[in-house]
Amino acid sequence: MFEISFGEIILISVVALVILGPERLPTVARTLGALVGRAQRFVSSVKADVQQQAADSGLLGISQDIRGAADSFRSQMQEQVDEVKNVVAEQQSALHEVASSAAAPFDEARRSLQPDVALAPAADTDPHELIAAAHRDDADDTLPLVNDKQLDLFDPPASAPADKPSA
């Protein structure tokens, strides 16, 4: 009720012994015990009266009916959710089967059209070398044409004659 530990009870009794003295302590303890017992009986009496009034007015029955309806509703909803989960799982597995069966002819056709395709380069290949090789393949050996009407703001291109005076 009050959640007083044994150590706290010992401390309170020592303080009471010091304050009240050994002559008055037994009578005060008896009186205090009687008051605590009377308070406990009063609380239990009030609790019983409240429960009796609730039972007489039908609140207890209504409360049980509401709990029963809530439990019933919860179980029905859980059944519906389980059914929907099962349907979704079935549809998902059917969809995966259709997708795999539809992809099979395309995979076979791809393999028959490209039988000599090399696999991807190994992981130990330097990516910078791959990028440089790709740029070398795509690079055009011809230099861009120089327009004479264009202002020369940067270094002249390599294809321009070196003896041409710059403006």
PDB file of N, CA and C in Angstrom, residues 16 29 32 35 37 49 59 61 79 86 104 139 152 157-158:
ATOM      1  N   ALA A  16      10.680   7.113  16.703  1.00  0.00           N
ATOM      2  CA  ALA A  16       9.533   7.150  17.619  1.00  0.00           C
ATOM      3  C   ALA A  16       9.968   6.814  19.039  1.00  0.00           C
ATOM      4  N   ALA A  29       1.733   2.856  19.697  1.00  0.00           N
ATOM      5  CA  ALA A  29       1.785   1.823  18.660  1.00  0.00           C
ATOM      6  C   ALA A  29       0.448   1.099  18.573  1.00  0.00           C
ATOM      7  N   LEU A  32      -2.046   3.485  16.947  1.00  0.00           N
ATOM      8  CA  LEU A  32      -1.734   3.614  15.515  1.00  0.00           C
ATOM      9  C   LEU A  32      -2.158   2.363  14.752  1.00  0.00           C
ATOM     10  N   LEU A  35      -5.927   2.426  14.309  1.00  0.00           N
ATOM     11  CA  LEU A  35      -6.338   3.401  13.289  1.00  0.00           C
ATOM     12  C   LEU A  35      -6.076   2.876  11.877  1.00  0.00           C
ATOM     13  N   GLY A  37      -5.936  -0.302  10.956  1.00  0.00           N
ATOM     14  CA  GLY A  37      -6.909  -1.368  10.716  1.00  0.00           C
ATOM     15  C   GLY A  37      -8.278  -0.809  10.377  1.00  0.00           C
ATOM     16  N   ASP A  49     -19.104  -1.390  -1.673  1.00  0.00           N
ATOM     17  CA  ASP A  49     -20.312  -0.620  -2.001  1.00  0.00           C
ATOM     18  C   ASP A  49     -20.303  -0.164  -3.455  1.00  0.00           C
ATOM     19  N   LEU A  59     -24.004  -1.714 -14.955  1.00  0.00           N
ATOM     20  CA  LEU A  59     -22.765  -1.265 -15.590  1.00  0.00           C
ATOM     21  C   LEU A  59     -21.789  -2.413 -15.776  1.00  0.00           C
ATOM     22  N   GLY A  61     -22.536  -5.554 -16.349  1.00  0.00           N
ATOM     23  CA  GLY A  61     -22.988  -6.343 -17.495  1.00  0.00           C
ATOM     24  C   GLY A  61     -22.682  -5.657 -18.811  1.00  0.00           C
ATOM     25  N   GLU A  79      -9.105 -12.489 -38.711  1.00  0.00           N
ATOM     26  CA  GLU A  79      -9.398 -13.484 -39.744  1.00  0.00           C
ATOM     27  C   GLU A  79      -9.363 -12.851 -41.130  1.00  0.00           C
ATOM     28  N   ASN A  86      -3.086 -14.236 -47.153  1.00  0.00           N
ATOM     29  CA  ASN A  86      -2.983 -15.477 -47.923  1.00  0.00           C
ATOM     30  C   ASN A  86      -3.223 -15.228 -49.407  1.00  0.00           C
ATOM     31  N   ALA A 104      11.788 -16.598 -69.670  1.00  0.00           N
ATOM     32  CA  ALA A 104      12.587 -17.718 -70.174  1.00  0.00           C
ATOM     33  C   ALA A 104      12.827 -17.641 -71.681  1.00  0.00           C
ATOM     34  N   ALA A 139      37.656   8.009 -79.435  1.00  0.00           N
ATOM     35  CA  ALA A 139      38.321   9.255 -79.836  1.00  0.00           C
ATOM     36  C   ALA A 139      38.427   9.324 -81.355  1.00  0.00           C
ATOM     37  N   ASP A 152      40.671  34.207 -81.133  1.00  0.00           N
ATOM     38  CA  ASP A 152      41.587  33.247 -80.557  1.00  0.00           C
ATOM     39  C   ASP A 152      41.810  33.625 -79.097  1.00  0.00           C
ATOM     40  N   PRO A 157      44.829  25.816 -81.722  1.00  0.00           N
ATOM     41  CA  PRO A 157      44.762  24.366 -81.840  1.00  0.00           C
ATOM     42  C   PRO A 157      45.981  23.840 -82.580  1.00  0.00           C
ATOM     43  N   ALA A 158      46.249  22.575 -82.403  1.00  0.00           N
ATOM     44  CA  ALA A 158      47.443  21.955 -82.978  1.00  0.00           C
ATOM     45  C   ALA A 158      47.406  21.953 -84.496  1.00  0.00           C
TER      46      ALA A 158
END
